[in-house]
mmCIF file of C-alpha atoms in Angstrom:
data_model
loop_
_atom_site.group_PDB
_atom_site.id
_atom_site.type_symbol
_atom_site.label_atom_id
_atom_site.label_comp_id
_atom_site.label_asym_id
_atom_site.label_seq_id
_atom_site.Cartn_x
_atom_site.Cartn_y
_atom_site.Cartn_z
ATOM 1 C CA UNK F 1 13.271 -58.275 43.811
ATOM 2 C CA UNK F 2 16.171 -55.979 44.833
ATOM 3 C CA UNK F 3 14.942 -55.025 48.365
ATOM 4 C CA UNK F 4 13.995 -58.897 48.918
ATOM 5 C CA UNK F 5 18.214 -59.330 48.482
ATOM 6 C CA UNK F 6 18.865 -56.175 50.639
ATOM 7 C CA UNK F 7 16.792 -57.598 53.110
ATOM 8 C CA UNK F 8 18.543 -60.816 53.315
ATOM 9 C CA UNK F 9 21.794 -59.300 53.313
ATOM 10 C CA UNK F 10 20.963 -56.853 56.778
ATOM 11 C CA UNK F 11 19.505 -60.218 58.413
ATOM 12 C CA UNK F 12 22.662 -62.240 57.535
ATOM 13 C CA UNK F 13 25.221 -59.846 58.915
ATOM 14 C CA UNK F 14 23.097 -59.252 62.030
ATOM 15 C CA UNK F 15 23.706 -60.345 65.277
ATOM 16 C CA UNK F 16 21.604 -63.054 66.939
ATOM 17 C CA UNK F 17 18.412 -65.015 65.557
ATOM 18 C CA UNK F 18 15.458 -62.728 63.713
ATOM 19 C CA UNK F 19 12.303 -63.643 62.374
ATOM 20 C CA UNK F 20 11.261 -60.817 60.055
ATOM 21 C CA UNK F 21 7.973 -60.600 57.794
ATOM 22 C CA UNK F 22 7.379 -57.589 55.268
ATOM 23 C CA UNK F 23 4.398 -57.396 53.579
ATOM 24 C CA UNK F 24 2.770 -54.967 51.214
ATOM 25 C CA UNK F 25 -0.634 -54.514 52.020
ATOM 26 C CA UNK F 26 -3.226 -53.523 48.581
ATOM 27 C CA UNK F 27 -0.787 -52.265 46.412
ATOM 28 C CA UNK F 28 -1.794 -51.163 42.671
ATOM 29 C CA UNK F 29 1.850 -52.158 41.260
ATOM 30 C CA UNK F 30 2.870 -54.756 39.240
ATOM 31 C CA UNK F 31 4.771 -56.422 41.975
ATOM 32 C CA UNK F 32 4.430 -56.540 45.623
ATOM 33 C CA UNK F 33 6.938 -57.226 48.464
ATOM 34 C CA UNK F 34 6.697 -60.094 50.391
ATOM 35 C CA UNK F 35 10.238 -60.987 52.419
ATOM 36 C CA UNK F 36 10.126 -63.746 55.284
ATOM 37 C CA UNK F 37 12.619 -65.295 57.883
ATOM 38 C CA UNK F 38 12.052 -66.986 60.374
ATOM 39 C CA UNK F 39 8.224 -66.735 60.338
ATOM 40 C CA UNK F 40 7.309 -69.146 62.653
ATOM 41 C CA UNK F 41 10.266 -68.956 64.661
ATOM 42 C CA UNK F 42 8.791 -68.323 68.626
ATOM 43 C CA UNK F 43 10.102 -65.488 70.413
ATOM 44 C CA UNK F 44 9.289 -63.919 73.747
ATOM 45 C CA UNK F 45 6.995 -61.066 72.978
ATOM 46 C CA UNK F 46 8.350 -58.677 75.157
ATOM 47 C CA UNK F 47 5.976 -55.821 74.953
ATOM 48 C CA UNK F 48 4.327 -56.217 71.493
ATOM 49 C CA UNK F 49 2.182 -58.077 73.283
ATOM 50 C CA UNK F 50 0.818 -54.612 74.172
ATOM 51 C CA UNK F 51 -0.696 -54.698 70.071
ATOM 52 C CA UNK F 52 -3.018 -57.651 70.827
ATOM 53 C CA UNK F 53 -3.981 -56.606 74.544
ATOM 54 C CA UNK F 54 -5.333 -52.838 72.520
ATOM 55 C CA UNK F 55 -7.116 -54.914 70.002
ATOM 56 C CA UNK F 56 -9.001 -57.112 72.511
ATOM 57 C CA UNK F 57 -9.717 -53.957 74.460
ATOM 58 C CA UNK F 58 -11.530 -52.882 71.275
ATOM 59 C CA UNK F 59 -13.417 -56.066 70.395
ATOM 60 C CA UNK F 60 -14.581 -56.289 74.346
ATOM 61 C CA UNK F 61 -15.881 -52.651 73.395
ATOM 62 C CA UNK F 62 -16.933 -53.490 69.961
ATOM 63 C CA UNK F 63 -19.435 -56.527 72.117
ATOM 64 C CA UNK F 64 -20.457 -53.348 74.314
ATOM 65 C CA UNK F 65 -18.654 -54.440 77.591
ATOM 66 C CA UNK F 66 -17.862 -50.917 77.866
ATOM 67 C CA UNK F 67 -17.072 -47.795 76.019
ATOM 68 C CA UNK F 68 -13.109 -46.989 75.408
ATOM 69 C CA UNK F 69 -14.376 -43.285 77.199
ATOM 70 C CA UNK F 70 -15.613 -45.128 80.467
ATOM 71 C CA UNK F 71 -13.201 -44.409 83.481
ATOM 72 C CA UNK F 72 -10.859 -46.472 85.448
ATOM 73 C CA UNK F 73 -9.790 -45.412 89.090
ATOM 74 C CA UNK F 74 -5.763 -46.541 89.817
ATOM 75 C CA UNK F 75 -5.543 -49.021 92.659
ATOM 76 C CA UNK F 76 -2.485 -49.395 94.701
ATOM 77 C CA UNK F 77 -2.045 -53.015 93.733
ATOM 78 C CA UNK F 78 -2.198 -51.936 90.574
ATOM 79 C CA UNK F 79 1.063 -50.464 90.369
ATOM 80 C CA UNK F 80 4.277 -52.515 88.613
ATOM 81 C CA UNK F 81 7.417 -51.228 87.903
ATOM 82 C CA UNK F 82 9.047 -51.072 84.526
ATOM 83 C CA UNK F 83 8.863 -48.898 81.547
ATOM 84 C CA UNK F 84 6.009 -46.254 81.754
ATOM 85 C CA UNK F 85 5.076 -43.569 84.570
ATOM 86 C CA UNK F 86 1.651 -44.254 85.951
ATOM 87 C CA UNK F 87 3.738 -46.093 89.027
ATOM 88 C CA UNK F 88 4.740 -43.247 90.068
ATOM 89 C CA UNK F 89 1.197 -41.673 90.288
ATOM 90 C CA UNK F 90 -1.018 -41.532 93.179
ATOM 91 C CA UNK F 91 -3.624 -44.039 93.707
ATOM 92 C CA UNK F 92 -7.674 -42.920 92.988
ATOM 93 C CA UNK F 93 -6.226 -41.138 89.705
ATOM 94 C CA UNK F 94 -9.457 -41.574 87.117
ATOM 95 C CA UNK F 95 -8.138 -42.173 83.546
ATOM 96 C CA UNK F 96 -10.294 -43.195 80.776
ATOM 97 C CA UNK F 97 -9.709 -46.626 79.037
ATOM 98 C CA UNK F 98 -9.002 -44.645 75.469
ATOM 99 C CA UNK F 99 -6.389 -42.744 77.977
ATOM 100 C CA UNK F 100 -4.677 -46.048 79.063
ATOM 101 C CA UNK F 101 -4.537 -47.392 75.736
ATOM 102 C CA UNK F 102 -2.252 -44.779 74.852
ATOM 103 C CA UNK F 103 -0.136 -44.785 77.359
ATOM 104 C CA UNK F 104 0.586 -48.411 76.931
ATOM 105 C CA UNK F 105 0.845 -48.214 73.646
ATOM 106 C CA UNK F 106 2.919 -44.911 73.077
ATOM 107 C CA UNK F 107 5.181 -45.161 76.831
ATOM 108 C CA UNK F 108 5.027 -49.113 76.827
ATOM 109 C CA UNK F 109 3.138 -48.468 80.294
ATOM 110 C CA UNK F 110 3.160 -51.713 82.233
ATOM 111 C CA UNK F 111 1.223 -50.731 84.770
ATOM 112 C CA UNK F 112 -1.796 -49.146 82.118
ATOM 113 C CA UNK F 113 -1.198 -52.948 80.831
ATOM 114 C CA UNK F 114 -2.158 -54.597 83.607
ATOM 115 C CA UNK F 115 -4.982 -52.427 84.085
ATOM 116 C CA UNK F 116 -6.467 -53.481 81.366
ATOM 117 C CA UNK F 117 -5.431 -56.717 81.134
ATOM 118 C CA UNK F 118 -8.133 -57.044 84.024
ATOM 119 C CA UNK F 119 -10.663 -55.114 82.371
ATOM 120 C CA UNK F 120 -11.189 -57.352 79.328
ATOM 121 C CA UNK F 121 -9.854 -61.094 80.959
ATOM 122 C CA UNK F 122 -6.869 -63.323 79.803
ATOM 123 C CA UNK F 123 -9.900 -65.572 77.326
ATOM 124 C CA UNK F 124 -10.506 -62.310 75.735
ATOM 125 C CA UNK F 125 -6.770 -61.462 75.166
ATOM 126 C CA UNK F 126 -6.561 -65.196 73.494
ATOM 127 C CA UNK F 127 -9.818 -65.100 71.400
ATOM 128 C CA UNK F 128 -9.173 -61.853 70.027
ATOM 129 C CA UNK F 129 -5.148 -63.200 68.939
ATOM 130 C CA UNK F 130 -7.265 -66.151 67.383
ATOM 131 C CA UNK F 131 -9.258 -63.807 65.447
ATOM 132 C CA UNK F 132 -6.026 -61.802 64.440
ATOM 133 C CA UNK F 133 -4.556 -64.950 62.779
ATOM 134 C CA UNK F 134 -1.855 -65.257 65.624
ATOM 135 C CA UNK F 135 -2.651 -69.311 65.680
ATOM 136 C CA UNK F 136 0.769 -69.953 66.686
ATOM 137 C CA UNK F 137 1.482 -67.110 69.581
ATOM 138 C CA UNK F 138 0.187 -67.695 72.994
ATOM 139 C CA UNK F 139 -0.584 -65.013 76.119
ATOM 140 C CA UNK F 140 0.103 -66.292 79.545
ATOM 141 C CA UNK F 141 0.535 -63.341 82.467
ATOM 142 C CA UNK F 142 0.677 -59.730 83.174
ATOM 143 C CA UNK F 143 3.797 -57.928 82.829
ATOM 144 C CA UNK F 144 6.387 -57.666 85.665
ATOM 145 C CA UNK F 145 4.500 -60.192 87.442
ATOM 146 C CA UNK F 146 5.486 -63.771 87.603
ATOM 147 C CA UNK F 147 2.899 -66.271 89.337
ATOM 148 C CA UNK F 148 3.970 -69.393 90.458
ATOM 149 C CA UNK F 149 1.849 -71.136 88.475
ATOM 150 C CA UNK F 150 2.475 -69.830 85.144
ATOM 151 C CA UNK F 151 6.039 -70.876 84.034
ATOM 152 C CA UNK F 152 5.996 -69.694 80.591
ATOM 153 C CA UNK F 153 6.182 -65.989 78.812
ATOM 154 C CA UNK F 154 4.373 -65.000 76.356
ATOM 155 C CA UNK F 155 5.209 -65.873 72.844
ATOM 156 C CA UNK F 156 4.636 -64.231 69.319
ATOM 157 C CA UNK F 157 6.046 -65.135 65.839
ATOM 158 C CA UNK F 158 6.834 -62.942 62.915
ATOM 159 C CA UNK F 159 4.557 -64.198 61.073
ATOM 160 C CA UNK F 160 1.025 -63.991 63.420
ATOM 161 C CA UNK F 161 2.312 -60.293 64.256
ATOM 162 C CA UNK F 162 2.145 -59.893 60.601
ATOM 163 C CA UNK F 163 -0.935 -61.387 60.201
ATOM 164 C CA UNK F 164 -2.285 -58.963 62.906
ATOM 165 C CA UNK F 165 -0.675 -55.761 61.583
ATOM 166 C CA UNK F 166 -1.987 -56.910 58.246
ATOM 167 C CA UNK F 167 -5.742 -57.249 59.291
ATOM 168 C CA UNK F 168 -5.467 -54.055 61.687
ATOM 169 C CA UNK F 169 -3.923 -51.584 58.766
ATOM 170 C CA UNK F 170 -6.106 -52.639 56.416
ATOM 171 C CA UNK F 171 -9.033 -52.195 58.408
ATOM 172 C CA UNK F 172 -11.021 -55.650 58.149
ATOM 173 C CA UNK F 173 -10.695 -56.437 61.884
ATOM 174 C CA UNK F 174 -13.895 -55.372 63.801
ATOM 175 C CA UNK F 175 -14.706 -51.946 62.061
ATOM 176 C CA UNK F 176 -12.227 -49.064 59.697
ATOM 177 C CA UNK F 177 -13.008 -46.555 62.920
ATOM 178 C CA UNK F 178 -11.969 -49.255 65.340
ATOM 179 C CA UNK F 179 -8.709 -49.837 62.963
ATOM 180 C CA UNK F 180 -8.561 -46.546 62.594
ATOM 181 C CA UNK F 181 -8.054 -45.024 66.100
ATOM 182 C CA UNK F 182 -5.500 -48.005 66.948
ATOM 183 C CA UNK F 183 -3.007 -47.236 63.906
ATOM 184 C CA UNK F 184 -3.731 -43.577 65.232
ATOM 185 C CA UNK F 185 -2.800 -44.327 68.636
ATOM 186 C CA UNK F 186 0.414 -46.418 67.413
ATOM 187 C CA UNK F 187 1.293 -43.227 65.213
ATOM 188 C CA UNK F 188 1.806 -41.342 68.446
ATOM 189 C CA UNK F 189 4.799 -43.586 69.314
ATOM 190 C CA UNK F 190 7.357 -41.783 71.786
ATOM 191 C CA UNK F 191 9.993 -44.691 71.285
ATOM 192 C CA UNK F 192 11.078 -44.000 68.109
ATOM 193 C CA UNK F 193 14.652 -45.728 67.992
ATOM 194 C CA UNK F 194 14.111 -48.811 66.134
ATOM 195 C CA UNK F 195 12.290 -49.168 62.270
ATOM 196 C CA UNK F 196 11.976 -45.304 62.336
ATOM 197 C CA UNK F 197 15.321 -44.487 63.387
ATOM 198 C CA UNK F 198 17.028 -43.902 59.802
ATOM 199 C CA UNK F 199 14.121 -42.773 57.826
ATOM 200 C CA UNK F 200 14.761 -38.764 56.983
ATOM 201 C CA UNK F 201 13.514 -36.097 58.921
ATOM 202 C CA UNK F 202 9.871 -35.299 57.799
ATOM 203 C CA UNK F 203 10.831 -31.556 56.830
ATOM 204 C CA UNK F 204 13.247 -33.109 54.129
ATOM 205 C CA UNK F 205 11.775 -35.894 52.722
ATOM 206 C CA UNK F 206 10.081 -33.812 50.134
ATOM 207 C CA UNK F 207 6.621 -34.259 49.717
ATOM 208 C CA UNK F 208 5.873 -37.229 47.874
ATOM 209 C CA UNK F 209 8.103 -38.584 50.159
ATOM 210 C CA UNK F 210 6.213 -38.079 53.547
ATOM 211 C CA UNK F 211 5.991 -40.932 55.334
ATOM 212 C CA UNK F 212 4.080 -42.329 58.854
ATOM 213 C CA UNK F 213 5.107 -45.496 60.548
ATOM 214 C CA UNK F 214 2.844 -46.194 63.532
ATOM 215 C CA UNK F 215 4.609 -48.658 65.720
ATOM 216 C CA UNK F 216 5.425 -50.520 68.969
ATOM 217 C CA UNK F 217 8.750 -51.764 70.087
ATOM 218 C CA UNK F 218 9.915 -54.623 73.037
ATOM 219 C CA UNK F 219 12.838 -54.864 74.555
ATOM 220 C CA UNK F 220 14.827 -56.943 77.456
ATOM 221 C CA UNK F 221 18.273 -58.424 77.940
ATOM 222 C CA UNK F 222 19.228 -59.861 74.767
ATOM 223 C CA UNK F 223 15.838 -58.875 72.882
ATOM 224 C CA UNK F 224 14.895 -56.040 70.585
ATOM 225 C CA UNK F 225 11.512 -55.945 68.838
ATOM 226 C CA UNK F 226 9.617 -53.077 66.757
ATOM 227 C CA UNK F 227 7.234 -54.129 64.430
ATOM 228 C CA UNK F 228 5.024 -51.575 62.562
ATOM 229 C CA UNK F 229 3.418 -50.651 59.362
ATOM 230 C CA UNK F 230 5.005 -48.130 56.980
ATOM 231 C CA UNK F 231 3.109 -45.662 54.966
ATOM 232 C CA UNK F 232 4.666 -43.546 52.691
ATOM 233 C CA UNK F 233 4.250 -42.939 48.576
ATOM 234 C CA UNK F 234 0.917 -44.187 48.799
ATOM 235 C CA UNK F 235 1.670 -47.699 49.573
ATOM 236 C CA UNK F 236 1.606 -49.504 53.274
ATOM 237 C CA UNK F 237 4.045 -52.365 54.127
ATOM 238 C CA UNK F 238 3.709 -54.185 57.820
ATOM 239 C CA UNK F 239 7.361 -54.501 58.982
ATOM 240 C CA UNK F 240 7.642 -57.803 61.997
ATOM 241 C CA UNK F 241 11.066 -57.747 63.320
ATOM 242 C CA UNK F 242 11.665 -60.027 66.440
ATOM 243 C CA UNK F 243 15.326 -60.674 67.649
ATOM 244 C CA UNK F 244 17.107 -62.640 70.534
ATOM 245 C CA UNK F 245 20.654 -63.406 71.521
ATOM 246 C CA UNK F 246 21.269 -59.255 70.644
ATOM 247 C CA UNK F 247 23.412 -56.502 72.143
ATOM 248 C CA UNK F 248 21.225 -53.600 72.068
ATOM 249 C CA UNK F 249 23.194 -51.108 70.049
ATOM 250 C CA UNK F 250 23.334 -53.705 67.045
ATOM 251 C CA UNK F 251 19.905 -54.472 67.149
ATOM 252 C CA UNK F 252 18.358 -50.963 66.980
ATOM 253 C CA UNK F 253 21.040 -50.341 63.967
ATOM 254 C CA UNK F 254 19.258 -53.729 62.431
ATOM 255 C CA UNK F 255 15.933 -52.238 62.979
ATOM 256 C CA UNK F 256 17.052 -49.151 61.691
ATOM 257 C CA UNK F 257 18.644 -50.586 58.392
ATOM 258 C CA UNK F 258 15.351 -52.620 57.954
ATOM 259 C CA UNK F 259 13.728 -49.701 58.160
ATOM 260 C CA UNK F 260 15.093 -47.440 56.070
ATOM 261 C CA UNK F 261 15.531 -50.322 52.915
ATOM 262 C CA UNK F 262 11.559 -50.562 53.205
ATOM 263 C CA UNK F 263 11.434 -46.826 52.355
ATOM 264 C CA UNK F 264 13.540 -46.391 50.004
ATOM 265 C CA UNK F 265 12.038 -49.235 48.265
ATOM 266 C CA UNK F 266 8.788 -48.105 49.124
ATOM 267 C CA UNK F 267 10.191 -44.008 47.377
ATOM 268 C CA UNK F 268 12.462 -45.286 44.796
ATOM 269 C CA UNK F 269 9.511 -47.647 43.213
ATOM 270 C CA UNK F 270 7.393 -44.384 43.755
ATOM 271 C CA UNK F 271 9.524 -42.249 41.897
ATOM 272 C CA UNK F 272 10.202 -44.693 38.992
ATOM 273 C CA UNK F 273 6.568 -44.939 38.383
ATOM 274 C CA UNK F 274 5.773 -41.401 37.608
#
């Protein structure tokens, strides 16, 4: 296929190492795409690690640990620094666990991580990346905080973040409202300057070329991650791209470029079927 090539060709004149997975999720056409590189390649997850963390928060809901509206009081030791706000909040603030979700998910809040991270335990984190297929990733700490004991980062591949985009966009992990709200949540995406950053501006694509792509993005010296799932023309295609060894300019133009072949691929099959 022609976008299999174009894909190829933005990976090989990219900086650094990628692992990139594209998948077309229950298409009706005659042929659907299905690009890897790199699949089982290991990269520090950065914070799409944040994807997994939401999705055990759901199945420890899903058991009836607690309900996603049940409140959480910020402690003082709660607080890390990095990307987010709620660090710069007062302690005794009362947010509910749906509202913490978000802002991990949407502002990349470490400190909303964490939080929840010690709602649901670091076993449920791992069973619930079993049960997403992510066999080969592995959790192993909070973010911004670096025990002496645990030496290692965690770790995702290409190909188990596809495998979890995969299950969680079509809707066969735990239940289609569970799916549902967490593709919702992931549409509400503030950083937006990776796999979205080429696609056209909503108010010119033209109707039948509307498109979503709820996502979550990662990013520290010499890594850029977004990985997401595209709809548009009626079809939805998970897009994995990990990276290492980057300057971050290049690798949000790679992102973007990846992007943007996936929809027009995704349009100009679209409009050659009608």
């Amino acid at each position: 296929m022609e976008i299999e090539k174009r894909l190829g060709e933005i990976i090989a004149e990219a900086e650094g190492t990628w692992g990139v997975v594209v998948e077309e999720l229950g298409s009706g056409h005659d042929q659907k795409l299905c690009f890897k590189h790199l699949p089982a390649e290991l990269f520090i997850a950065e914070s799409v690690i944040k994807v997994p963390i939401m999705a055990a928060v759901y199945e420890a809901a899903d058991k009836g640990q607690f309900s996603v509206e049940d409140h959480l009081t910020l402690r003082k030791e709660d607080l890390v620094g990095g990307s987010g706000f709620l660090y710069r909040l007062s302690p005794g603030l009362r947010l509910t666990i749906r509202d913490l979700i978000t802002m991990m998910i949407i502002q990349s809040d470490n400190t909303a991580t964490n939080m929840l991270i010690d709602l649901v335990g670091e076993e449920q984190i791992k069973q619930t990346m079993c049960n997403l297929g992510m066999s080969q990733s592995r959790y192993s700490r909070k973010l911004m905080i670096y025990p002496v004991d645990v030496a290692e980062n965690n770790l995702i591949s290409a190909g188990d973040v596809a495998s979890m985009l995969g299950k969680i966009a079509s809707g066969t992990f735990l239940s289609q409202r569970a799916c549902a709200e967490m593709i919702a949540i992931m549409n509400k995406q503030q950083v937006v300057n990776g796999l979205p950053s080429l696609l056209p501006d909503q108010a010119d694509a033209g109707e039948n070329h509307k498109w979503t792509l709820p996502c979550k993005s990662g990013w520290d010296t010499g890594r850029q991650h977004d990985v997401g799932v595209l709809y548009t023309a009626g079809r939805r295609i998970t897009i994995t791209a990990l990276s290492q060894d980057v300057q971050p300019g290049a690798a949000l133009r790679t992102l973007g470029l990846l992007g943007k072949a996936v929809y027009d691929y995704s349009t100009a099959s679209e409009s050659c079927s009608v």
